[in-house]
Each structure stands twice: as C-alpha cells, then as structure tokens.
XYZ file of C-alpha atoms in Angstrom:
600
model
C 36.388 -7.956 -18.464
C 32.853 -7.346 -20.677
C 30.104 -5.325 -18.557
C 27.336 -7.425 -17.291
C 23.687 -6.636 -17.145
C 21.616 -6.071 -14.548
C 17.938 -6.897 -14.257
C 15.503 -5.585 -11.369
C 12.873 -8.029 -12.139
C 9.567 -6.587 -10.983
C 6.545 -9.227 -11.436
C 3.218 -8.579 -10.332
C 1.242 -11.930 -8.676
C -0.835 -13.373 -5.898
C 0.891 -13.869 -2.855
C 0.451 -17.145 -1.425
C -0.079 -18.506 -4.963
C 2.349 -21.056 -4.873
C 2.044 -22.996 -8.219
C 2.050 -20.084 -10.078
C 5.079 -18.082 -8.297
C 7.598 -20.945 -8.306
C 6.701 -22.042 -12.076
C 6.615 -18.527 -13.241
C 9.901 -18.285 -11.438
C 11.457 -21.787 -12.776
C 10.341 -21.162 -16.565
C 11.917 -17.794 -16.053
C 15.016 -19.062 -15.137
C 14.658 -22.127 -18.244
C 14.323 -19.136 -20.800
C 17.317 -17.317 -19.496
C 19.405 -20.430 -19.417
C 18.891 -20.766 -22.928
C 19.286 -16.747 -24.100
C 22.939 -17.132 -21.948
C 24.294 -20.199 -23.961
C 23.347 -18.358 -27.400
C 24.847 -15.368 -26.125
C 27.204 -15.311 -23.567
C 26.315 -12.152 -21.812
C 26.577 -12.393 -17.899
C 23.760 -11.111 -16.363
C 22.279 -10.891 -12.948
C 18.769 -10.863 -12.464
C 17.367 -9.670 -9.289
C 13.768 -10.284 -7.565
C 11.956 -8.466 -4.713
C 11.666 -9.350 -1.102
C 9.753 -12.779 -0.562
C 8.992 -13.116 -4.060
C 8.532 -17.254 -3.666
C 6.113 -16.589 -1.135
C 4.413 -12.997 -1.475
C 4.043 -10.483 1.363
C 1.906 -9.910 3.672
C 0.958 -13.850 5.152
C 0.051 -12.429 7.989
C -1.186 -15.812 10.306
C -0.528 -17.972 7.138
C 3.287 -18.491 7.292
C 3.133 -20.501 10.565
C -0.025 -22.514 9.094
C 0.736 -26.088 8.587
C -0.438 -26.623 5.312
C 1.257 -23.799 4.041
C 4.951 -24.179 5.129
C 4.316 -27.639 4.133
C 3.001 -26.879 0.336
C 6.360 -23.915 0.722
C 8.711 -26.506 1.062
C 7.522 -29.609 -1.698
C 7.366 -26.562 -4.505
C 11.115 -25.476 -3.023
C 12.298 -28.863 -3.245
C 10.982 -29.537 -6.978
C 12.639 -25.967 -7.814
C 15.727 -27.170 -6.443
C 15.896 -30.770 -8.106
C 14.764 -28.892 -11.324
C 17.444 -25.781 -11.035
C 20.474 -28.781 -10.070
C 19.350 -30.234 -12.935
C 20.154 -27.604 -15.380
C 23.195 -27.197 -17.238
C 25.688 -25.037 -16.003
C 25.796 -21.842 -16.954
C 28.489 -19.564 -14.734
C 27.550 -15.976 -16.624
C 23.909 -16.246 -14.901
C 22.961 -15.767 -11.352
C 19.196 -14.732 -10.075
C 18.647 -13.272 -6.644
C 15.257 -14.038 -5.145
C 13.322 -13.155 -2.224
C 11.792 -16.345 -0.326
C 11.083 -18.018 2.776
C 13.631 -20.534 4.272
C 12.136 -23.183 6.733
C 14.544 -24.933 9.526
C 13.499 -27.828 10.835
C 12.449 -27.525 14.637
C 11.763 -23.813 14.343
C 8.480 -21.926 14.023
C 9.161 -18.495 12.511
C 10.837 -18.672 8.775
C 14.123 -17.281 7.968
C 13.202 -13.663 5.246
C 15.886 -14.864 2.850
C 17.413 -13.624 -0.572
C 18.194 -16.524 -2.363
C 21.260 -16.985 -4.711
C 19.875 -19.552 -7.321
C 23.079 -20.117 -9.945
C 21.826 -22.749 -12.673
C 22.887 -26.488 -12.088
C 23.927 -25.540 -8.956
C 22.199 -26.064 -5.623
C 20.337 -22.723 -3.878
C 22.432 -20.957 -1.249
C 21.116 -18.053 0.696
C 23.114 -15.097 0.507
C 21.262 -13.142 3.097
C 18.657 -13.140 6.125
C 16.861 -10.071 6.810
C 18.434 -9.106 10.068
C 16.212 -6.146 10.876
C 12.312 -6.725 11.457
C 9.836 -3.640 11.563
C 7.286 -3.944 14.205
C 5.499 -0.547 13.637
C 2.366 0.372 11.690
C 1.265 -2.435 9.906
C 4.307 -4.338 10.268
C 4.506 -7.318 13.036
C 7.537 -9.335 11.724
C 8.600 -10.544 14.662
C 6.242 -12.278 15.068
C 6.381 -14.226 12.104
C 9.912 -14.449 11.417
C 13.342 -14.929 12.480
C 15.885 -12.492 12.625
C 19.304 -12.787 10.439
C 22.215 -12.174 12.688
C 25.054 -11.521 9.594
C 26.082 -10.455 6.684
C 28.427 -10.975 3.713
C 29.980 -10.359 0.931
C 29.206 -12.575 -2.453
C 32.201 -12.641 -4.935
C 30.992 -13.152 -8.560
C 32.837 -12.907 -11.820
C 35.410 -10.346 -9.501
C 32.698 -7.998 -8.652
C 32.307 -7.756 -4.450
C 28.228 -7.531 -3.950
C 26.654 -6.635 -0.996
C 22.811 -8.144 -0.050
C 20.208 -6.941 2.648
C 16.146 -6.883 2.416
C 14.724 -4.087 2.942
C 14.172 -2.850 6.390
C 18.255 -3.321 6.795
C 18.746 -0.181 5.189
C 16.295 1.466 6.916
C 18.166 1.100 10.450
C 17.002 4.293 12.849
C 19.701 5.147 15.645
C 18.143 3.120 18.366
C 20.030 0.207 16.796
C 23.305 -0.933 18.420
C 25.954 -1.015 16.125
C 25.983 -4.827 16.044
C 22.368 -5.110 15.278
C 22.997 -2.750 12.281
C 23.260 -4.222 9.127
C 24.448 -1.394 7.723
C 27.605 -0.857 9.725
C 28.561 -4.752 10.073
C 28.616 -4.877 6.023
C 31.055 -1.133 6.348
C 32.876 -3.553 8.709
C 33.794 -6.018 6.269
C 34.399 -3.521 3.354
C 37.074 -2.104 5.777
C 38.543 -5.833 6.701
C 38.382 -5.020 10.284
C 36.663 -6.777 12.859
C 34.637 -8.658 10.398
C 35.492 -10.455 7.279
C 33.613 -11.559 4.261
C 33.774 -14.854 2.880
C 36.572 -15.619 0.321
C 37.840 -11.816 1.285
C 41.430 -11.581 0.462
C 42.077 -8.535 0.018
C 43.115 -6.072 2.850
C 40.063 -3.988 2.202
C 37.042 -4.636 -0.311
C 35.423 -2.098 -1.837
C 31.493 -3.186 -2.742
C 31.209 -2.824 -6.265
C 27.147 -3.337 -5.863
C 24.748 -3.229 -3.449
C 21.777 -5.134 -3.755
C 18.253 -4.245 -1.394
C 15.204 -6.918 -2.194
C 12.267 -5.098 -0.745
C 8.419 -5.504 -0.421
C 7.661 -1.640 0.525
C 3.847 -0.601 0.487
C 3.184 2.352 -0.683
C 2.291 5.482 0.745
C 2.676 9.284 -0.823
C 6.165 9.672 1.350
C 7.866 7.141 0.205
C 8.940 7.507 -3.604
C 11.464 10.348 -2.945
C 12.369 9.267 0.034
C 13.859 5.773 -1.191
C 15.837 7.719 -3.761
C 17.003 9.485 -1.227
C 17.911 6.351 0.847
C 19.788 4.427 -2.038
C 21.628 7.398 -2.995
C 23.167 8.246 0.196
C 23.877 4.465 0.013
C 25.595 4.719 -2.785
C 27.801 7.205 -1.758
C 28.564 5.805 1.888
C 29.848 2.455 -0.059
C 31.112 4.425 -3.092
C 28.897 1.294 -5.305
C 26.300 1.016 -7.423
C 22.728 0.268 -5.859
C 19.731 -1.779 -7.159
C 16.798 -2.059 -4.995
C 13.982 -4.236 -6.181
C 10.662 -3.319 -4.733
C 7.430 -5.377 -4.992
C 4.184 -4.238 -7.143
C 0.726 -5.472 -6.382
C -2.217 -5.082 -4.015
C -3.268 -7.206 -1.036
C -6.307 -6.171 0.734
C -5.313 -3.012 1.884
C -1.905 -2.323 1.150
C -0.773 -1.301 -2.354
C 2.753 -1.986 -3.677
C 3.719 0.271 -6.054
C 7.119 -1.327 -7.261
C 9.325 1.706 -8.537
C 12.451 -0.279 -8.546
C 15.859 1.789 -8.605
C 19.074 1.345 -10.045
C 21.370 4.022 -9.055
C 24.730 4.838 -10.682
C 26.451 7.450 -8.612
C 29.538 7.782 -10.966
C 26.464 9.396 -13.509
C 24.572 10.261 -10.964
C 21.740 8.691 -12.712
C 18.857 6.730 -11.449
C 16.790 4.670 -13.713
C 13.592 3.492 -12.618
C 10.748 0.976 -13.462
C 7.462 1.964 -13.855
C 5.398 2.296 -10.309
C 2.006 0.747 -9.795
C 2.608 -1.995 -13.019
C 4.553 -5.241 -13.760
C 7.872 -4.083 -15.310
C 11.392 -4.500 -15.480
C 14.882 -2.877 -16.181
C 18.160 -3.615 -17.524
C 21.538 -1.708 -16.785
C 25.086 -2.459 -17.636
C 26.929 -2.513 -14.517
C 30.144 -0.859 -15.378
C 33.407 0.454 -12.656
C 32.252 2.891 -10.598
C 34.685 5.682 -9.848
C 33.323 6.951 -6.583
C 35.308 6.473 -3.502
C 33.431 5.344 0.103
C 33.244 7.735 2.489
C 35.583 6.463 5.292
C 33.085 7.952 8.196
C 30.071 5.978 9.218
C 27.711 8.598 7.870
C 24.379 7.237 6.669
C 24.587 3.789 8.392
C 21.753 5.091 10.421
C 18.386 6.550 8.853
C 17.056 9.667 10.406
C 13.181 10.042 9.895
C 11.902 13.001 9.199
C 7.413 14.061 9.240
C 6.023 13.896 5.680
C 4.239 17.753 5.660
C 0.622 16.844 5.644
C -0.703 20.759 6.491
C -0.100 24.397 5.744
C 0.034 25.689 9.244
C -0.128 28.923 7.961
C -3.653 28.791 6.441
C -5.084 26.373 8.987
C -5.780 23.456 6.690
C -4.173 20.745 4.559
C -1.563 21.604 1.926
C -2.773 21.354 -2.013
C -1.618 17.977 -2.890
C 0.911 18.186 -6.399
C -0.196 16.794 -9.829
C 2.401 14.231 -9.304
C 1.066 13.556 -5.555
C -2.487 13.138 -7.371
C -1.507 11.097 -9.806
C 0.646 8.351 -8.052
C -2.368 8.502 -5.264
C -5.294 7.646 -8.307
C -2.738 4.864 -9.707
C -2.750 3.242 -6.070
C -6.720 3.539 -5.749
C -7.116 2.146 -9.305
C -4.054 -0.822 -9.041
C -6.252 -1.760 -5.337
C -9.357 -2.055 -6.945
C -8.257 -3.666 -9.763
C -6.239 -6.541 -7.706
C -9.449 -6.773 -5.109
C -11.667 -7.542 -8.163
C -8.934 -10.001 -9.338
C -8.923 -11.796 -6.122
C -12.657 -11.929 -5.799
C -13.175 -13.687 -9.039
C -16.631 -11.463 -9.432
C -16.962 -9.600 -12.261
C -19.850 -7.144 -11.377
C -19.188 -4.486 -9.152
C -21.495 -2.162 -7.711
C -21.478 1.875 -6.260
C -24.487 3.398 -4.728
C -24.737 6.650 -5.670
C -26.190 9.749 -3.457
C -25.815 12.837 -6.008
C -22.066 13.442 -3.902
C -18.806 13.990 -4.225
C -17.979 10.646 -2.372
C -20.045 8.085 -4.085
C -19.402 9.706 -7.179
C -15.270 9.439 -7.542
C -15.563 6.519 -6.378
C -17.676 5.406 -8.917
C -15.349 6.720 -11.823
C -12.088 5.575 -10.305
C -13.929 1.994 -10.565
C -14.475 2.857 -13.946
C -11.189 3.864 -14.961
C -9.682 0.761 -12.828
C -12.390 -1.921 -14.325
C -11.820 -2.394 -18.103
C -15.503 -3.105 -19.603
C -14.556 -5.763 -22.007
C -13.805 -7.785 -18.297
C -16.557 -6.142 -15.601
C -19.503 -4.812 -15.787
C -19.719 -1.380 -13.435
C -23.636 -0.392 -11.537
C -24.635 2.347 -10.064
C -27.943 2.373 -7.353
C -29.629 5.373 -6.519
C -31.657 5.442 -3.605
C -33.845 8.500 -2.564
C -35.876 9.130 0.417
C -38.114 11.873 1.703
C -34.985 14.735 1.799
C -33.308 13.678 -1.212
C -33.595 16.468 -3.482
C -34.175 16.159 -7.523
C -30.762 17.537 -7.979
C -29.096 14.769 -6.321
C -30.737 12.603 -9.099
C -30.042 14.599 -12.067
C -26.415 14.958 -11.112
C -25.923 11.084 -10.738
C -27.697 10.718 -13.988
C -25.546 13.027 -15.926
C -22.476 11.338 -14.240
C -23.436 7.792 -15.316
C -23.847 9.013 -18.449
C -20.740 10.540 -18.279
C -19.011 6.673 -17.570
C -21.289 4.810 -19.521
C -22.756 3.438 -16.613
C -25.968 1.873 -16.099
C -27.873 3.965 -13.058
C -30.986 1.636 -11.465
C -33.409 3.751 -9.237
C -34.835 2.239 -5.994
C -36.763 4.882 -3.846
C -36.599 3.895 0.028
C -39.660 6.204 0.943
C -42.505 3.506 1.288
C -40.107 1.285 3.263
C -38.829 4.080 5.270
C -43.116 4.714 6.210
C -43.466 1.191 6.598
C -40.147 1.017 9.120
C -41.428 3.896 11.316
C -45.646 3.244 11.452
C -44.109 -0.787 11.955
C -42.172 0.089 14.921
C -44.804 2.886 15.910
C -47.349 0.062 16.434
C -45.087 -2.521 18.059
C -42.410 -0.875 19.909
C -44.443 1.945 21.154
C -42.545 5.064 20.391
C -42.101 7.248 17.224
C -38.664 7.085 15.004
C -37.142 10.695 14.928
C -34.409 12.428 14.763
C -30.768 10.868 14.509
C -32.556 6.733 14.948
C -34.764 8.510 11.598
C -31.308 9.097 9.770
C -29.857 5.527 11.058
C -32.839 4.048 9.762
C -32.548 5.731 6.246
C -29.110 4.606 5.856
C -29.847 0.925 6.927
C -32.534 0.559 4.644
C -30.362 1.881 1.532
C -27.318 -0.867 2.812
C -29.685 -3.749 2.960
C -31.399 -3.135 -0.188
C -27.864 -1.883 -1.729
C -27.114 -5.843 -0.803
C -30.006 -7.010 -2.137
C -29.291 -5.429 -5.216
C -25.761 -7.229 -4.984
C -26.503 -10.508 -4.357
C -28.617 -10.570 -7.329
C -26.114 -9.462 -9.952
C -23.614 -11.815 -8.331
C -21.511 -8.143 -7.438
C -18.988 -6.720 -4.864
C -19.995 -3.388 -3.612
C -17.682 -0.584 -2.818
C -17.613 1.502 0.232
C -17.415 5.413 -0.647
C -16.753 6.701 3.097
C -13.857 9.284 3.243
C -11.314 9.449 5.998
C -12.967 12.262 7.736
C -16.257 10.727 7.852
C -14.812 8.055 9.025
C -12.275 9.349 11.581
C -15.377 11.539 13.672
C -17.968 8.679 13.260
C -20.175 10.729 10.406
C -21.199 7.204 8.926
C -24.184 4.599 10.170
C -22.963 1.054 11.109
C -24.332 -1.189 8.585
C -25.871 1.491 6.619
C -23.274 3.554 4.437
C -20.205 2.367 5.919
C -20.795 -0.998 4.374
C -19.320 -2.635 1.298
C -16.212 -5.257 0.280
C -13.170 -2.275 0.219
C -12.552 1.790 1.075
C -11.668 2.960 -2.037
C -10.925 6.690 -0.514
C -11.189 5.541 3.374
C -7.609 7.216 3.725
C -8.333 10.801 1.956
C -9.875 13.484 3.839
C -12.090 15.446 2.114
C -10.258 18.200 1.448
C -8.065 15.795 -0.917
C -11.326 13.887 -2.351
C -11.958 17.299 -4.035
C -8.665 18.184 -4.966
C -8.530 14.208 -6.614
C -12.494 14.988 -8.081
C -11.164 18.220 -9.673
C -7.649 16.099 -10.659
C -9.190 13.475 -12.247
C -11.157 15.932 -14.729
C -8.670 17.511 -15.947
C -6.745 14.553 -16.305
C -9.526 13.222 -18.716
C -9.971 15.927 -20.618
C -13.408 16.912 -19.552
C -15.824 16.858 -16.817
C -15.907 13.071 -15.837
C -17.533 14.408 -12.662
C -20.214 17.103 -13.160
C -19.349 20.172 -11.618
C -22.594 19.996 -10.042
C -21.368 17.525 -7.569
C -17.724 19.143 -7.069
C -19.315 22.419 -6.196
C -22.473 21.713 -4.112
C -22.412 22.218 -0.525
C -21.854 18.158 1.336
C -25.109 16.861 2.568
C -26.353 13.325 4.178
C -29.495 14.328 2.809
C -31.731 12.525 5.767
C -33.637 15.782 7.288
C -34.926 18.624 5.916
C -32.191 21.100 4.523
C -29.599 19.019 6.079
C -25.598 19.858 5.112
C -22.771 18.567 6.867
C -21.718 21.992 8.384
C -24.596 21.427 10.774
C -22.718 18.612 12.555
C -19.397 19.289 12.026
C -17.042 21.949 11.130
C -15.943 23.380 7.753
C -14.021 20.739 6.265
C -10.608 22.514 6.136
C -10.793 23.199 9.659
C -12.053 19.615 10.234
C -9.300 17.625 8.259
C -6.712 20.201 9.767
C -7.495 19.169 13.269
C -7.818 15.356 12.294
C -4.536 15.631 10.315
C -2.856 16.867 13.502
C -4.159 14.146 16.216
C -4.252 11.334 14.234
C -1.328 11.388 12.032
C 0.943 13.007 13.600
C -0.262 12.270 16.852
C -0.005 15.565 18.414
C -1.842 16.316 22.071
C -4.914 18.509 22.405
C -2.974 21.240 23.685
C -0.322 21.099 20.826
C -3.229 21.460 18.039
C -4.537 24.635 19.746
C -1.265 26.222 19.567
C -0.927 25.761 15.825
C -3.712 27.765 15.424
C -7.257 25.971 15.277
C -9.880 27.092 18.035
C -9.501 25.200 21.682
C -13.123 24.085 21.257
C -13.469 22.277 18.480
C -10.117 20.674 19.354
C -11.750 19.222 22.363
C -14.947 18.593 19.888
C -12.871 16.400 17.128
C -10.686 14.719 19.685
C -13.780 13.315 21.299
C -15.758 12.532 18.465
C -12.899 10.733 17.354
C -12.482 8.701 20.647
C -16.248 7.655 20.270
C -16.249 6.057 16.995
C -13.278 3.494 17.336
C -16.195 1.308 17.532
C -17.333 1.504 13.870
C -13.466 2.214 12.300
C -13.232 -1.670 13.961
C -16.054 -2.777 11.745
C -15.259 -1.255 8.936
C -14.218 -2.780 5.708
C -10.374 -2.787 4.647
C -9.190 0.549 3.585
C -6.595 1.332 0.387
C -4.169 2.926 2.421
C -1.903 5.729 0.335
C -1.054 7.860 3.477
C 1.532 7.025 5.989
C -0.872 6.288 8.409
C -4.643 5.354 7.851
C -7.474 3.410 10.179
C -6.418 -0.016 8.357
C -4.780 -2.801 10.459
C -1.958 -0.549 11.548
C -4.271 1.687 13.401
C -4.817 -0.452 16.852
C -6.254 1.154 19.228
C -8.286 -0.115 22.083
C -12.211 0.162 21.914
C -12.980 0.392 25.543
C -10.216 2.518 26.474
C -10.691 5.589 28.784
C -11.923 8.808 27.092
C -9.849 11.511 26.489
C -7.284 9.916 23.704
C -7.313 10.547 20.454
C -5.362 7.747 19.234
C-alpha cells in the first residue's frame, strides 16, 4: 500500500464570516480534487475545531439569523461537494456546527467531507469546558459517542479538543478517551465496520480551537505524546490561529510520530500548514488505561525564593510579543480603521505599547500617532524621552498641554460648586481631561486608540475611570509590570538597538499628577506588588497562604483589599489580550457588590 499524506490545514479568518469560510473552504476542496486526479496521491487534509463557523460566537450561535445564514451556505457546500466527481484517495476533516431541527444548542462536529459524496459527521465533541472563559454548555450540545472511521485500511480515531483534555472527575463513560480504548480493545464497545477482534488506531486525529496562553505550547506536546503512546498511533492535532477580541489563537498544529519520536509543527501565531507521510507505526498501546485522564498541574508564575515573579525565557518573551502583535493586528483588521492612536506619558507603559503597535501595524497599511499631553507635574524629561522614542519608530508625536484646561476645570468648579479641586479629585481630573481630549484627537483622524494600562495597575485600581483606563483594546492589560520591563528590555535587544530609550526603561514609574509624585508612594515596590497579586489572583491562594510564602502580613491585607475595591473599573474596562492563564478578561467574573474581604 503507497503512504498517504497528511495535511494539518491551519487557515487564519474571521469567525462568523460565513461567505468567506465556506468558499475558501469549497475552492479548497475544487483545487485538491483536481491535484488528486493528476496525481493519485491519497491524502487527508485536516481542519481545526469549528472551522465553518469560527470560535468564540458567544450569544451568536443561538441567533436566528445566524443558524439560519449557517445552514443555506451548508446546504450549497453540500449540493456543490455531491456534485463533484469522485475521487476515493481524498478525504478533508473539518470542524463545523451541525443544526437539528427542534433543538437549540448546535452539535461541535468534525465533519468527514469525501468528494461527490454527501457530508457525514465523524464526531461530536462529547466533553464541554465550562471554566475560565469557556461556557459551552451553554451553547452547545454534548456528543455522547465515539468511533472508529476505516479509510483506505487505516483505523482513525476523531475527538475535538477538550476530549483529550478529560480531568479525573469524569466517569469513565463520559470519557472520551477511555470509550475510544474501549473499542480499540473490542470489548464492551465496538466501532463501526470493526471486524477484527481488536483494532489498533493507526491515527488519531484532535480538531481544536485552543487560545493561547504562555502554558500551553509544551503542555499540548506533552498531551499528544502521551496520546500517542497510550494508543501506540500517530497523532495530528489541528489547532486554530487568529484573534477575536481578547483571545489570541496561536495555531501551533502538531503531528506526532512516536515510532521517530518526532514532532513536526506549524508555525504559531501565522496562517500555515504541514504535510507528513503517514507511514506504519511500530509502537505497541499500552494495555493499562494510563493517560485517559489529564492531571493538571500550576504553570510556575513566581520565584518563591526571591519574593517576586520568575524572569520570563527569551522563548516565553517572544511567543508573548507574537500574541500582543497577532491581537492588535486582527483588532485593526476587524475595525476597518486604519489610524491608530497611543498617548504617550514619557513611561514605560505607553511607550511599549506604542512600539508593539508599530511592529504589529505595517506603514504601507496604517498610519501609527502618538499624543503627548503635559500638565503642571509633567516634567521636561517625560517629553524628551517620548520625542526620542517617536523618533525612534518613525512616529509622528502631536503635543497638547492640558494646563489651561486643567485652571479652567478647577477656578470653573471653584466658582460654581463651591469647593476647591485637590488632592486625589486634582489627579482624576488630570487624567479625564487627557482621555477626552485623547478622543477628541481620535475622532478627528478617524483612529482607534489603545489602552496602555498594565495588569497591576489594573488589578489594585491605580487607573482613573474614563481617564487613562480608556481606549478600544489592553494591549499589556495581562502583564504585570515586572514582565512589561522584562518585554521593554526584550524587545530591544530583539531589534538590534534601543527601540525604547533607556531613559524610559530605567526611570523610577510615576503618574506624574502632584509634585514629585512616583508610584512607590501609593503602592509597594513592584516585585513585591506583582508577587502578592500573582499569588491571590492567579492562583487564588487565601490571605493567610500568601503570608506564609514569605511577603509581609500587611501589605497582604493592603493588596487583597485594594484589589476587592476596584472590581468596579476592571468591569468597565476595555477587552484585554489575554497571554496568561488567567487575566481580568471575560473569564474573570466576579461579583461587584460582593462582601469585602475576597480577593477574587
């Protein structure tokens, strides 16, 4: 029997965009048709998890309109596939949604779409994550089987991606994982067309729309490997690539031979796609049950030692810029607006924000501004510094001074309201007047602004409502500021030179809206800050847990409360790129009006 290829197919699109997906899809399938009768190869060609539809639709897959426009495009690809000529040495495997008449939630199917034949589905996802930012119960049905596709005498497995993920609170009939050992073993389970006594999967196929976050590259290797050697097969997971709002797909797709013990991999974070020859695997199934069930383990955010965050790897760096960069650049995409715009405060915030836009935003598409805005306590160096870094981009830098409005504001509400504007309501105001005139600014170059609040600004409340905390999307709302530095510093030596002025990298963090203000006057040092954070937000420990790794009792009981306080703003805030298990995006709910004492 010749080999057959293998393609993990690995498109990047608009979810939702249903004209586009199911064309792009059908022509795809047109050109193959026509490569398989000159040739003869066989060849499988696989697509990720809901590829027909995209991922996340959130409300949108029970809307009307939608799962009707779903189901005239499936039709016509249908008709149009039936249509084709026969060709038996080419199958494709898609992701998509499957609609049943008289039911609300959709089926999350992988498609088996064989050329003049009609569409079967191989597989429903049987296991639905309801954690985090997954809620996929409630928009979809649960598969309750699997089974085993015979093609061209290869036995192929098929599950979507949380079916592999299956923790031990699962019951072994609920397990996708063990019901598909079950049939390999012919016992109380068989597949369809099985004759053999026992089957031994030759491949196992995972679609999968996984969003990214720092943990997860290794830690899907790891999965399909010890996959691979529980079934004794082959494994090709197809993962999704894009950006939606908040959540960044960074594809990575893996083929895994574990006769070579060799993985081969598509490119993360870019449209892309790889070919293998599938070929007999030698590896025998192990005969126990081991790895049916997925055992999670804490991704190692801090060095407990040293009382802060651990130094993030060049690797780490690198995959977290390409998510920052592939979010913007889908966002601005999306928006159809091609100027974009970064106010700029002489800072390490505003400024790597500013020149990951600029690395994300080719110039011969956008057109990149930066605003500067001082006020009574800005100082000159903040202005120089923002200077030399937009000269550094090749930016244009506009200056707007707020100091006459910021007089005007105060002797306005002197005279009307009766009282004088000081202290923190002084700051607010500062901050207000530098959003609205940052808008101002915007709506008259037709632009998007970016927010450039950092995760631990944003986690203790250190941000004005409708003053800095405004713009479209977070570019670095999930990084603490520990890791904006260790990015700032990154990024320069990435490029070969001082992108960022070391000026800005090296100055001592300041809101700059008193007199000799720094942020070390309201808060603590920042490694002690983003330790403590680290430890009650993402991992959820209690009060009395952080205090016994090490940081002092009282600010403990200072960060937990300031974090209590501000769930108010994090719920107005705009959508965060989220590269970190868990960020303040949409999988961060959390009451606002709950009782204090939670740091949730």
């Amino acid at each position: 029997m010749r080999p057959w290829n293998i393609i993990l197919h690995q498109p990047l699109d608009q979810l939702a965009d249903l004209p586009h997906l199911f064309t792009r899809l059908l022509q795809h399938i047109k050109e193959e048709v026509a490569l398989s009768n000159s040739t003869g190869n066989t060849k499988l060609i696989i697509y990720p998890e809901l590829y027909l539809s995209g991922y996340p639709l959130k409300d949108l897959i029970l809307n009307g309109e939608f799962r009707n426009s779903y189901q005239k495009h499936f039709e016509i690809l249908s008709t149009e596939i039936k249509n084709l000529k026969e060709t038996p040495q080419l199958s494709f495997v898609v992701g998509g949604l499957r609609y049943v008449e008289g039911e609300v939630m959709p089926g999350n199917v992988a498609f088996l779409i064989q050329p003049g034949k009609l569409i079967e589905v191989l597989h429903q996802k049987m296991l639905l994550p309801n954690d985090d930012i997954f809620d996929e119960k409630k928009y979809f049905s649960p598969g309750k089987s699997v089974k085993i596709w015979h093609w061209h005498g290869k036995c192929i497995g098929v599950l979507i991606c949380e079916d592999i993920w299956a923790t031990s609170g699962i019951e072994t009939k609920e397990n996708p994982l063990s019901l598909l050992k079950q049939i390999c073993r012919n016992k109380s389970l068989k597949g369809e067309n099985l004759k053999d006594e026992n089957s031994k999967l030759d491949l196992l196929i995972c679609l999968s729309a996984s969003p990214f976050d720092l943990s997860k590259n290794d830690l899907r290797k790891d999965r399909v490997k010890q996959l691979a050697s529980t079934f004794g097969c082959d494994v090709a997971y197809a993962n999704k690539v894009s950006a939606d709002d908040e959540l960044v797909f960074d594809g990575g797709s893996i083929f895994y031979q574990p006769s070579l013990d060799k993985f081969s991999c598509a490119q993360e974070f870019k449209e892309d796609q790889i070919s293998v020859v599938l070929k007999e695997t030698t590896v025998d199934p192990l005969l126990e049950n081991k790895n049916l069930y997925y055992s999670k383990e804490r991704f190692k955010l801090r060095d407990e030692k040293k009382i802060n965050l651990r130094m993030l790897s060049e690797r780490e760096l690198e995959r977290i810029l390409q998510a920052l960069i592939l979010g913007i650049q889908e966002y601005a995409k999306r928006s159809h607006l091609k100027n974009w715009l970064v106010a700029l405060s002489g800072g390490i915030d505003s400024a790597i924000v500013l020149t990951i836009a600029k690395i994300a935003l080719p110039s011969s598409e956008y057109k990149l501004f930066a605003l500067y805005m001082p006020g009574f306590f800005s100082q000159e160096m903040s202005f120089q510094l923002s200077k030399q870094l937009c000269l550094n981009l090749q930016t244009p830098l506009s200056h707007l001074p707020i100091k006459f409005l910021h007089s005007t504001t105060k002797n306005m509400i002197k005279d009307h309201l009766g009282f004088e504007v000081k202290k923190l309501t002084d700051e607010n105001v500062q901050s207000r007047l530098r959003g609205t005139l940052l808008y101002v600014f915007a709506n008259q170059l037709n632009a998007m602004v970016l927010n450039t609040s950092n995760k631990s600004e944003i986690a203790v409340g250190y941000s004005t409502l409708y003053g800095d905390s405004v713009g479209a999307i977070s570019v670095i709302g999930d990084l603490y500021k520990t890791w904006v530095y260790q990015l700032a510093n990154y990024i320069n030596r990435r490029e070969n030179g001082a992108l960022i002025p070391e000026g800005i990298i090296s100055r001592e963090p300041s809101a700059e809206l008193r007199s000799d203000q720094k942020d070390s006057d309201s808060l603590p040092p920042y490694s002690l800050l983003d330790f403590i954070l680290s430890a009650l937000f993402d991992d959820q420990l209690s009060k009395s847990d952080v205090a016994k790794l090490g940081a002092p009792v009282e600010e403990v009981e200072r960060i937990c409360k300031l974090l209590q306080q501000s769930e108010f703003k994090r719920q107005q805030f705009p959508p965060i790129l989220k590269v970190f298990p868990k960020s303040f995006g949409f999988g961060h709910r959390v009451p606002i009006g709950k009782s204090n004492g939670y740091s949730a």
